[in-house]
């Protein structure tokens, strides 16, 4: 009996204190769920009663099993609540974004769309170099007196553009181009304030997820960077040492392309973020229908279509950058015919690869200098990219209408592909008429707007072909709670 009693004492010393309380007192307290240790103890007792082999002493086998269970035993309700409170205090961001955030992001994207078109009008009316200084704060107000107007006009008369092109301009004519550039800059300030201030509010009030908060901060930083690029671009047209001697005073085509590309990236970021928020809310309203949509999009046959749309997005963006080079070099004012360029379908080789644009004696920069600075070759490149984009969209449409693809493509995706065909056809028509009529301001501005509309169409199409992982997890969680 001595060893057996010693074993029982050791077991009792390792059991919780509640197991040693009498039954009446224990019933007055809330009985917690049985721990893993208790389960192991009960199972060991049952196994000893039914086992035929020689039982091991409790001081060895049961002690080892109880020690192992203690390391993996669940925490008490009090410890669990303390852990949850710590995690909630560490991150109190919600699981879903507020729906108003999605509408606000789309509204901001619309505003960026508008300023892109207005910026094109500012460039086409040659108003972008009318303000020769960059004053982010004090420049919000226009000149308020005649003396202020005269001071601004004197600054403009010292610029290369006035001295070489607009030397006949008077003060009243200067006010027209000044207000074009001033309104463009004021619109940019409005976009910045109308985005940064709500961003601070939504994050402070925890109206967005943590990941969305990072997205909003990134877009805010990009908007500020865009303002700097805008002035960096304008500055290139105010110094005659930044363009070829005797040439038309204009901003650098490289900086113009960077300014336009940043605007397109900012717009795309806002658009996709807003669509993601609204799509998540729509999916959570009807998780069963959302689960069916997820199942439809999980078909392996859609992988080729997804990759094609991704490649088409890159092609459209590249074509947009090529168009920015055409605009920066005024390359649309030459070869105003289609499909030929002069006597053939392309200019002579000597004109395309002209050593005039080389800056190195060995001619090692002949290829890339002509591709980016030679107006003839830049226009040819833009023509090739535009026709390639048009052909790619039509090929994508034909592929989506094949028998095996039509059966698996969702209806909203089919509508997106068809809408893309309409947009690219409209854009090609605007581009050809702009070229044939020697870049009239209304058509050229519409062509720039059409480029952003075409990019919008392919982004929406790509968004319909994918479901974010965060949205998928929320759908699964909502389905479990309904069950």
Short mmCIF file of C-alpha atoms in Angstrom, two decimals:
data_model
loop_
_atom_site.label_atom_id
_atom_site.label_comp_id
_atom_site.label_asym_id
_atom_site.label_seq_id
_atom_site.Cartn_x
_atom_site.Cartn_y
_atom_site.Cartn_z
CA UNK A 1 0.00 0.00 0.00
CA UNK A 2 2.89 2.37 0.63
CA UNK A 3 3.93 2.88 -3.04
CA UNK A 4 0.31 3.09 -4.14
CA UNK A 5 -0.45 5.85 -1.63
CA UNK A 6 2.70 7.68 -2.66
CA UNK A 7 1.54 7.58 -6.28
CA UNK A 8 -1.89 8.94 -5.39
CA UNK A 9 -0.30 11.79 -3.45
CA UNK A 10 1.82 12.75 -6.43
CA UNK A 11 -1.22 12.74 -8.72
CA UNK A 12 -3.22 14.82 -6.28
CA UNK A 13 -0.41 17.37 -6.03
CA UNK A 14 -0.50 17.93 -9.81
CA UNK A 15 -4.28 18.09 -10.18
CA UNK A 16 -6.04 21.51 -10.16
CA UNK A 17 -7.17 22.78 -6.76
CA UNK A 18 -10.85 22.71 -7.85
CA UNK A 19 -10.78 18.91 -8.14
CA UNK A 20 -10.14 18.70 -4.37
CA UNK A 21 -13.21 20.79 -3.44
CA UNK A 22 -16.35 18.99 -2.24
CA UNK A 23 -19.26 18.55 -4.67
CA UNK A 24 -21.60 21.00 -2.96
CA UNK A 25 -19.10 23.81 -2.99
CA UNK A 26 -18.11 23.00 -6.56
CA UNK A 27 -21.71 23.25 -7.79
CA UNK A 28 -21.90 26.82 -6.51
CA UNK A 29 -19.20 27.86 -8.94
CA UNK A 30 -19.20 27.91 -12.73
CA UNK A 31 -17.91 24.59 -13.94
CA UNK A 32 -15.27 25.14 -16.65
CA UNK A 33 -14.93 22.73 -19.54
CA UNK A 34 -12.77 19.70 -18.76
CA UNK A 35 -9.16 20.31 -19.55
CA UNK A 36 -6.92 18.02 -21.47
CA UNK A 37 -5.25 16.94 -18.27
CA UNK A 38 -8.56 15.69 -16.81
CA UNK A 39 -9.37 13.88 -20.05
CA UNK A 40 -6.03 12.10 -19.97
CA UNK A 41 -6.50 11.11 -16.35
CA UNK A 42 -9.92 9.62 -17.06
CA UNK A 43 -8.70 7.77 -20.11
CA UNK A 44 -5.79 6.30 -18.16
CA UNK A 45 -8.13 5.00 -15.47
CA UNK A 46 -10.38 3.37 -18.07
CA UNK A 47 -7.47 1.82 -19.87
CA UNK A 48 -6.12 0.32 -16.68
CA UNK A 49 -9.49 -1.26 -15.85
CA UNK A 50 -9.82 -2.97 -19.26
CA UNK A 51 -6.20 -3.66 -20.12
CA UNK A 52 -4.91 -7.19 -20.01
CA UNK A 53 -1.24 -6.29 -20.05
CA UNK A 54 0.73 -5.35 -17.02
CA UNK A 55 -0.14 -1.75 -16.10
CA UNK A 56 2.56 0.85 -15.71
CA UNK A 57 2.81 2.67 -12.41
CA UNK A 58 1.06 6.01 -12.38
CA UNK A 59 4.18 7.72 -11.26
CA UNK A 60 5.77 7.10 -14.66
CA UNK A 61 3.33 6.83 -17.63
CA UNK A 62 0.53 9.07 -16.35
CA UNK A 63 2.97 11.67 -15.16
CA UNK A 64 4.59 11.92 -18.58
CA UNK A 65 1.21 12.21 -20.36
CA UNK A 66 0.01 14.85 -17.92
CA UNK A 67 3.18 16.86 -18.42
CA UNK A 68 2.74 16.72 -22.19
CA UNK A 69 -0.90 17.79 -21.96
CA UNK A 70 -0.01 20.66 -19.69
CA UNK A 71 2.11 22.20 -22.40
CA UNK A 72 -0.78 22.07 -24.90
CA UNK A 73 -3.67 22.65 -22.52
CA UNK A 74 -6.02 25.48 -23.50
CA UNK A 75 -5.96 28.64 -21.45
CA UNK A 76 -8.65 29.49 -18.98
CA UNK A 77 -11.49 31.84 -19.99
CA UNK A 78 -9.83 34.62 -18.03
CA UNK A 79 -6.52 34.22 -19.86
CA UNK A 80 -8.33 34.04 -23.19
CA UNK A 81 -10.19 37.25 -22.51
CA UNK A 82 -6.95 38.98 -21.52
CA UNK A 83 -5.31 37.83 -24.77
CA UNK A 84 -8.26 39.03 -26.87
CA UNK A 85 -8.28 42.39 -25.13
CA UNK A 86 -4.58 42.83 -25.79
CA UNK A 87 -4.98 41.94 -29.48
CA UNK A 88 -8.00 44.21 -29.86
CA UNK A 89 -6.22 47.10 -28.22
CA UNK A 90 -3.23 46.50 -30.47
CA UNK A 91 -5.28 46.65 -33.67
CA UNK A 92 -8.82 47.97 -33.58
CA UNK A 93 -9.23 48.19 -37.37
CA UNK A 94 -12.44 46.58 -38.70
CA UNK A 95 -12.66 43.53 -40.92
CA UNK A 96 -14.43 45.46 -43.69
CA UNK A 97 -14.14 49.00 -44.96
CA UNK A 98 -16.99 51.41 -44.62
CA UNK A 99 -19.07 51.53 -47.77
CA UNK A 100 -18.77 55.30 -47.99
CA UNK A 101 -15.01 54.85 -48.44
CA UNK A 102 -15.64 53.04 -51.73
CA UNK A 103 -17.86 55.81 -53.06
CA UNK A 104 -15.35 58.44 -51.96
CA UNK A 105 -12.51 56.62 -53.75
CA UNK A 106 -14.53 56.43 -56.96
CA UNK A 107 -15.41 60.12 -56.66
CA UNK A 108 -11.72 60.95 -56.26
CA UNK A 109 -10.94 58.86 -59.34
CA UNK A 110 -13.53 60.83 -61.32
CA UNK A 111 -11.87 64.05 -60.19
CA UNK A 112 -8.48 62.76 -61.35
CA UNK A 113 -10.06 61.82 -64.69
CA UNK A 114 -11.27 65.39 -65.04
CA UNK A 115 -7.93 66.98 -64.22
CA UNK A 116 -6.20 64.72 -66.76
CA UNK A 117 -8.50 66.04 -69.47
CA UNK A 118 -8.09 69.63 -68.24
CA UNK A 119 -4.33 69.19 -68.19
CA UNK A 120 -4.47 68.12 -71.83
CA UNK A 121 -6.43 71.26 -72.69
CA UNK A 122 -3.85 73.34 -70.81
CA UNK A 123 -1.08 71.84 -72.91
CA UNK A 124 -2.98 72.10 -76.19
CA UNK A 125 -3.73 75.82 -75.64
CA UNK A 126 -0.04 76.37 -74.76
CA UNK A 127 -0.99 77.72 -71.34
CA UNK A 128 1.22 75.51 -69.21
CA UNK A 129 4.21 77.88 -69.15
CA UNK A 130 2.24 81.00 -68.23
CA UNK A 131 3.01 80.70 -64.49
CA UNK A 132 6.75 80.76 -64.02
CA UNK A 133 6.84 80.08 -60.27
CA UNK A 134 5.73 77.31 -57.99
CA UNK A 135 3.98 78.49 -54.85
CA UNK A 136 2.03 75.58 -53.35
CA UNK A 137 0.31 77.74 -50.70
CA UNK A 138 0.29 81.38 -51.78
CA UNK A 139 -0.24 80.41 -55.42
CA UNK A 140 -3.79 79.31 -54.61
CA UNK A 141 -5.00 82.86 -55.17
CA UNK A 142 -4.78 84.57 -58.57
CA UNK A 143 -3.39 88.12 -58.95
CA UNK A 144 -5.81 90.46 -57.17
CA UNK A 145 -4.72 93.87 -58.48
CA UNK A 146 -3.46 95.42 -61.69
CA UNK A 147 0.02 95.64 -60.20
CA UNK A 148 -0.02 91.91 -59.42
CA UNK A 149 -1.15 91.11 -62.95
CA UNK A 150 1.59 93.27 -64.42
CA UNK A 151 4.18 91.57 -62.23
CA UNK A 152 3.09 88.12 -63.41
CA UNK A 153 3.10 89.31 -67.02
CA UNK A 154 6.63 90.67 -66.68
CA UNK A 155 7.81 87.31 -65.39
CA UNK A 156 6.23 85.56 -68.34
CA UNK A 157 7.81 87.99 -70.82
CA UNK A 158 11.20 86.87 -69.57
CA UNK A 159 10.46 83.27 -70.54
CA UNK A 160 11.67 81.69 -73.80
CA UNK A 161 8.10 80.99 -74.91
CA UNK A 162 7.15 84.68 -74.90
CA UNK A 163 10.37 85.83 -76.53
CA UNK A 164 10.26 83.25 -79.33
CA UNK A 165 6.53 82.72 -79.94
CA UNK A 166 4.19 85.05 -78.04
CA UNK A 167 6.02 88.34 -78.25
CA UNK A 168 2.85 89.93 -79.68
CA UNK A 169 0.73 88.93 -76.64
CA UNK A 170 -0.84 91.67 -74.50
CA UNK A 171 -2.04 91.54 -70.90
CA UNK A 172 -5.63 90.56 -71.66
CA UNK A 173 -4.48 87.62 -73.77
CA UNK A 174 -2.04 86.61 -71.07
CA UNK A 175 -4.85 86.45 -68.52
CA UNK A 176 -6.62 83.78 -70.56
CA UNK A 177 -3.71 81.35 -70.61
CA UNK A 178 -2.85 82.25 -67.01
CA UNK A 179 -6.29 81.21 -65.78
CA UNK A 180 -5.99 77.90 -67.65
CA UNK A 181 -2.80 76.97 -65.83
CA UNK A 182 -3.95 78.46 -62.51
CA UNK A 183 -7.20 76.46 -62.56
CA UNK A 184 -5.24 73.31 -63.38
CA UNK A 185 -3.00 73.83 -60.36
CA UNK A 186 -5.95 74.76 -58.14
CA UNK A 187 -7.73 71.58 -59.16
CA UNK A 188 -4.64 69.61 -58.18
CA UNK A 189 -4.62 71.26 -54.75
CA UNK A 190 -8.30 70.42 -54.33
CA UNK A 191 -7.65 66.77 -55.16
CA UNK A 192 -4.86 66.67 -52.60
CA UNK A 193 -6.89 68.22 -49.79
CA UNK A 194 -10.06 66.29 -50.61
CA UNK A 195 -8.07 63.07 -50.38
CA UNK A 196 -5.59 63.63 -47.56
CA UNK A 197 -8.06 65.06 -45.04
CA UNK A 198 -10.65 62.25 -45.42
CA UNK A 199 -7.78 59.75 -45.26
CA UNK A 200 -6.78 61.06 -41.85
CA UNK A 201 -10.40 60.95 -40.69
CA UNK A 202 -11.12 57.43 -41.92
CA UNK A 203 -7.95 56.06 -40.34
CA UNK A 204 -8.42 57.90 -37.05
CA UNK A 205 -12.04 56.77 -36.77
CA UNK A 206 -11.17 53.20 -37.81
CA UNK A 207 -13.53 53.23 -40.75
CA UNK A 208 -11.10 51.25 -42.93
CA UNK A 209 -9.09 48.05 -42.67
CA UNK A 210 -5.41 48.22 -41.85
CA UNK A 211 -4.45 47.24 -45.40
CA UNK A 212 -6.78 49.87 -46.85
CA UNK A 213 -5.26 52.46 -44.54
CA UNK A 214 -1.87 51.73 -46.06
CA UNK A 215 -3.37 52.08 -49.53
CA UNK A 216 -4.85 55.49 -48.69
CA UNK A 217 -1.55 56.71 -47.28
CA UNK A 218 0.25 55.51 -50.43
CA UNK A 219 -2.18 57.32 -52.72
CA UNK A 220 -1.82 60.49 -50.63
CA UNK A 221 1.95 60.35 -51.01
CA UNK A 222 1.58 59.79 -54.76
CA UNK A 223 -0.64 62.86 -55.08
CA UNK A 224 2.01 64.99 -53.39
CA UNK A 225 4.69 63.50 -55.62
CA UNK A 226 2.55 64.28 -58.65
CA UNK A 227 2.53 67.97 -57.74
CA UNK A 228 6.32 67.96 -57.62
CA UNK A 229 6.55 66.20 -61.00
CA UNK A 230 4.17 68.79 -62.47
CA UNK A 231 6.45 71.66 -61.52
CA UNK A 232 9.53 69.66 -62.57
CA UNK A 233 7.90 69.30 -65.99
CA UNK A 234 6.97 72.99 -66.28
CA UNK A 235 10.47 74.00 -65.24
CA UNK A 236 11.91 72.20 -68.24
CA UNK A 237 10.12 74.63 -70.58
CA UNK A 238 11.30 77.77 -68.79
CA UNK A 239 14.99 77.32 -69.49
CA UNK A 240 16.27 77.34 -73.05
CA UNK A 241 19.23 75.14 -72.10
CA UNK A 242 16.87 72.18 -71.61
CA UNK A 243 15.79 71.97 -75.24
CA UNK A 244 17.62 72.15 -78.54
CA UNK A 245 18.78 75.64 -79.58
CA UNK A 246 16.38 77.32 -81.97
CA UNK A 247 13.62 74.77 -81.43
CA UNK A 248 10.08 75.38 -80.29
CA UNK A 249 10.02 76.08 -76.52
CA UNK A 250 8.28 73.11 -74.94
CA UNK A 251 8.47 70.97 -71.85
CA UNK A 252 10.58 67.83 -71.88
CA UNK A 253 8.72 64.92 -73.44
CA UNK A 254 10.26 62.65 -70.81
CA UNK A 255 8.90 64.74 -67.95
CA UNK A 256 5.54 65.07 -69.68
CA UNK A 257 5.33 61.28 -69.98
CA UNK A 258 6.28 60.91 -66.30
CA UNK A 259 3.60 63.44 -65.30
CA UNK A 260 0.92 61.68 -67.34
CA UNK A 261 1.98 58.21 -66.18
CA UNK A 262 1.80 59.24 -62.54
CA UNK A 263 -1.70 60.65 -63.06
CA UNK A 264 -2.81 57.40 -64.71
CA UNK A 265 -1.33 55.32 -61.89
CA UNK A 266 -3.02 57.49 -59.28
CA UNK A 267 -6.35 57.18 -61.07
CA UNK A 268 -6.01 53.41 -61.46
CA UNK A 269 -5.11 52.98 -57.80
CA UNK A 270 -8.16 54.93 -56.66
CA UNK A 271 -10.44 53.11 -59.07
CA UNK A 272 -9.37 49.61 -58.10
CA UNK A 273 -9.43 50.38 -54.38
CA UNK A 274 -12.93 51.81 -54.61
CA UNK A 275 -14.24 48.91 -56.67
CA UNK A 276 -12.75 46.45 -54.21
CA UNK A 277 -14.58 48.03 -51.26
CA UNK A 278 -17.94 48.09 -53.02
CA UNK A 279 -17.52 44.59 -54.42
CA UNK A 280 -16.77 43.23 -50.95
CA UNK A 281 -19.95 44.78 -49.55
CA UNK A 282 -21.97 43.36 -52.42
CA UNK A 283 -20.55 39.89 -51.82
CA UNK A 284 -21.28 39.98 -48.10
CA UNK A 285 -24.90 40.98 -48.69
CA UNK A 286 -25.46 37.67 -50.48
CA UNK A 287 -22.64 35.25 -49.59
CA UNK A 288 -24.35 32.31 -51.30
CA UNK A 289 -24.37 34.10 -54.66
CA UNK A 290 -20.82 35.28 -54.03
CA UNK A 291 -19.74 31.68 -53.39
CA UNK A 292 -21.22 30.66 -56.74
CA UNK A 293 -19.31 33.50 -58.44
CA UNK A 294 -16.10 32.33 -56.77
CA UNK A 295 -16.71 28.81 -58.02
CA UNK A 296 -17.27 30.11 -61.56
CA UNK A 297 -14.06 32.15 -61.51
CA UNK A 298 -12.02 29.23 -60.19
CA UNK A 299 -12.25 27.41 -63.52
CA UNK A 300 -8.77 26.62 -64.91
CA UNK A 301 -9.99 27.63 -68.37
CA UNK A 302 -10.04 31.27 -67.28
CA UNK A 303 -6.30 31.38 -66.59
CA UNK A 304 -5.46 32.22 -70.20
CA UNK A 305 -8.06 34.98 -70.21
CA UNK A 306 -6.68 36.47 -66.99
CA UNK A 307 -3.15 36.53 -68.32
CA UNK A 308 -4.33 38.01 -71.61
CA UNK A 309 -6.14 40.83 -69.81
CA UNK A 310 -3.04 41.51 -67.70
CA UNK A 311 -0.86 41.70 -70.81
CA UNK A 312 -3.43 43.90 -72.53
CA UNK A 313 -3.33 46.29 -69.57
CA UNK A 314 0.44 46.61 -69.91
CA UNK A 315 0.08 47.16 -73.68
CA UNK A 316 -2.49 49.93 -73.23
CA UNK A 317 -0.34 51.67 -70.63
CA UNK A 318 2.68 51.48 -72.94
CA UNK A 319 0.64 52.97 -75.77
CA UNK A 320 -0.41 55.81 -73.47
CA UNK A 321 3.24 56.59 -72.69
CA UNK A 322 4.00 56.55 -76.40
CA UNK A 323 1.19 59.04 -76.93
CA UNK A 324 2.74 61.29 -74.29
CA UNK A 325 5.98 61.32 -76.28
CA UNK A 326 4.01 62.22 -79.42
CA UNK A 327 2.37 65.11 -77.57
CA UNK A 328 5.62 66.33 -76.07
CA UNK A 329 7.37 66.40 -79.44
CA UNK A 330 4.35 67.72 -81.40
CA UNK A 331 4.79 64.63 -83.57
CA UNK A 332 1.09 64.68 -84.45
CA UNK A 333 1.66 67.70 -86.68
CA UNK A 334 3.62 65.71 -89.26
CA UNK A 335 2.48 62.95 -91.61
CA UNK A 336 -1.19 63.83 -91.22
CA UNK A 337 -2.36 60.89 -93.28
CA UNK A 338 -3.20 57.25 -92.69
CA UNK A 339 -2.25 54.49 -93.22
CA UNK A 340 0.69 55.81 -95.23
CA UNK A 341 3.40 58.18 -94.00
CA UNK A 342 4.46 60.09 -97.06
CA UNK A 343 5.09 57.93 -100.08
CA UNK A 344 5.11 54.66 -98.15
CA UNK A 345 3.84 53.04 -95.01
CA UNK A 346 6.82 54.38 -93.12
CA UNK A 347 9.33 57.21 -93.62
CA UNK A 348 12.72 56.51 -95.20
CA UNK A 349 15.31 54.71 -93.08
CA UNK A 350 17.57 57.74 -93.12
CA UNK A 351 14.82 59.80 -91.53
CA UNK A 352 13.92 57.21 -88.91
CA UNK A 353 17.52 56.65 -87.76
CA UNK A 354 18.94 60.14 -88.08
CA UNK A 355 22.37 60.81 -86.56
CA UNK A 356 21.20 64.35 -85.79
CA UNK A 357 19.70 63.11 -82.52
CA UNK A 358 22.87 61.37 -81.37
CA UNK A 359 24.88 63.01 -78.60
CA UNK A 360 27.79 60.61 -78.62
CA UNK A 361 30.43 60.68 -81.29
CA UNK A 362 30.46 56.91 -81.71
CA UNK A 363 26.69 56.88 -82.33
CA UNK A 364 26.02 54.34 -79.57
CA UNK A 365 22.83 56.19 -78.60
CA UNK A 366 21.44 56.22 -82.15
CA UNK A 367 18.67 53.69 -81.54
CA UNK A 368 17.12 54.84 -78.29
CA UNK A 369 17.60 58.56 -79.01
CA UNK A 370 15.65 58.26 -82.24
CA UNK A 371 12.96 56.11 -80.66
CA UNK A 372 12.34 58.71 -77.94
CA UNK A 373 13.31 62.03 -79.58
CA UNK A 374 12.81 61.68 -83.34
CA UNK A 375 9.22 62.85 -84.09
CA UNK A 376 8.94 60.67 -87.20
CA UNK A 377 9.94 57.46 -85.44
CA UNK A 378 7.95 58.35 -82.30
CA UNK A 379 4.78 58.73 -84.39
CA UNK A 380 5.48 55.46 -86.21
CA UNK A 381 5.95 53.68 -82.89
CA UNK A 382 2.67 55.09 -81.62
CA UNK A 383 0.87 53.93 -84.76
CA UNK A 384 2.25 50.41 -84.36
CA UNK A 385 1.32 50.25 -80.68
CA UNK A 386 -2.17 51.62 -81.34
CA UNK A 387 -2.91 49.10 -84.08
CA UNK A 388 -1.44 46.31 -81.94
CA UNK A 389 -3.75 47.30 -79.09
CA UNK A 390 -6.76 47.36 -81.40
CA UNK A 391 -5.89 43.93 -82.82
CA UNK A 392 -5.29 42.50 -79.36
CA UNK A 393 -8.69 43.63 -78.10
CA UNK A 394 -10.45 42.13 -81.12
CA UNK A 395 -8.52 38.89 -80.64
CA UNK A 396 -9.52 38.79 -77.00
CA UNK A 397 -13.15 39.30 -77.96
CA UNK A 398 -12.98 36.49 -80.54
CA UNK A 399 -11.35 34.17 -78.01
CA UNK A 400 -14.04 34.91 -75.41
CA UNK A 401 -16.77 33.99 -77.91
CA UNK A 402 -15.42 30.54 -78.73
CA UNK A 403 -17.57 27.60 -77.74
CA UNK A 404 -15.57 26.31 -74.79
CA UNK A 405 -14.95 29.78 -73.34
CA UNK A 406 -18.49 31.08 -73.68
CA UNK A 407 -19.70 28.28 -71.42
CA UNK A 408 -17.37 29.19 -68.52
CA UNK A 409 -17.06 32.99 -68.76
CA UNK A 410 -19.46 34.83 -66.40
CA UNK A 411 -21.90 37.27 -67.94
CA UNK A 412 -20.32 40.37 -66.39
CA UNK A 413 -16.96 39.36 -67.86
CA UNK A 414 -18.53 38.93 -71.30
CA UNK A 415 -20.04 42.39 -71.03
CA UNK A 416 -16.66 43.76 -69.99
CA UNK A 417 -14.95 42.31 -73.06
CA UNK A 418 -17.65 43.71 -75.33
CA UNK A 419 -17.37 47.12 -73.68
CA UNK A 420 -13.62 47.03 -74.26
CA UNK A 421 -14.23 46.51 -77.98
CA UNK A 422 -16.44 49.61 -78.07
CA UNK A 423 -13.88 51.70 -76.18
CA UNK A 424 -10.93 50.70 -78.36
CA UNK A 425 -12.95 51.35 -81.53
CA UNK A 426 -13.87 54.81 -80.28
CA UNK A 427 -10.29 55.53 -79.29
CA UNK A 428 -8.94 54.47 -82.67
CA UNK A 429 -11.49 56.71 -84.40
CA UNK A 430 -10.52 59.68 -82.21
CA UNK A 431 -6.83 59.07 -82.86
CA UNK A 432 -7.24 58.93 -86.63
CA UNK A 433 -9.41 62.04 -86.81
CA UNK A 434 -6.98 63.91 -84.55
CA UNK A 435 -4.14 63.03 -86.90
CA UNK A 436 -5.99 63.72 -90.14
CA UNK A 437 -7.27 67.12 -88.99
CA UNK A 438 -3.85 68.19 -87.63
CA UNK A 439 -4.56 67.98 -83.90
CA UNK A 440 -7.54 70.27 -83.27
CA UNK A 441 -7.94 71.03 -79.55
CA UNK A 442 -11.38 69.35 -79.01
CA UNK A 443 -10.41 66.14 -80.79
CA UNK A 444 -6.99 65.94 -79.15
CA UNK A 445 -8.51 66.40 -75.69
CA UNK A 446 -11.13 63.75 -76.43
CA UNK A 447 -8.37 61.40 -77.61
CA UNK A 448 -6.56 61.81 -74.30
CA UNK A 449 -9.79 61.19 -72.41
CA UNK A 450 -10.40 58.11 -74.56
CA UNK A 451 -7.03 56.69 -73.53
CA UNK A 452 -7.98 56.90 -69.87
CA UNK A 453 -11.42 55.46 -70.61
CA UNK A 454 -9.82 52.50 -72.41
CA UNK A 455 -7.53 51.90 -69.45
CA UNK A 456 -10.59 52.04 -67.19
CA UNK A 457 -12.32 49.37 -69.25
CA UNK A 458 -9.43 46.92 -69.07
CA UNK A 459 -8.96 47.53 -65.33
CA UNK A 460 -12.63 46.85 -64.64
CA UNK A 461 -12.44 43.71 -66.76
CA UNK A 462 -9.42 42.46 -64.85
CA UNK A 463 -11.12 43.21 -61.55
CA UNK A 464 -14.13 41.12 -62.57
CA UNK A 465 -11.89 38.15 -63.27
CA UNK A 466 -10.41 38.10 -59.77
CA UNK A 467 -11.66 38.04 -56.20
CA UNK A 468 -9.26 39.39 -53.55
CA UNK A 469 -8.16 36.94 -50.91
CA UNK A 470 -9.45 39.15 -48.12
CA UNK A 471 -12.91 39.21 -49.71
CA UNK A 472 -12.84 35.43 -50.14
CA UNK A 473 -12.03 34.91 -46.46
CA UNK A 474 -14.87 37.20 -45.41
CA UNK A 475 -17.30 35.27 -47.63
CA UNK A 476 -16.23 31.98 -46.06
CA UNK A 477 -16.60 33.43 -42.59
CA UNK A 478 -20.06 34.79 -43.34
CA UNK A 479 -21.17 31.40 -44.69
CA UNK A 480 -19.97 29.66 -41.52
CA UNK A 481 -21.88 32.07 -39.31
CA UNK A 482 -25.07 31.41 -41.28
CA UNK A 483 -24.65 27.67 -40.87
#
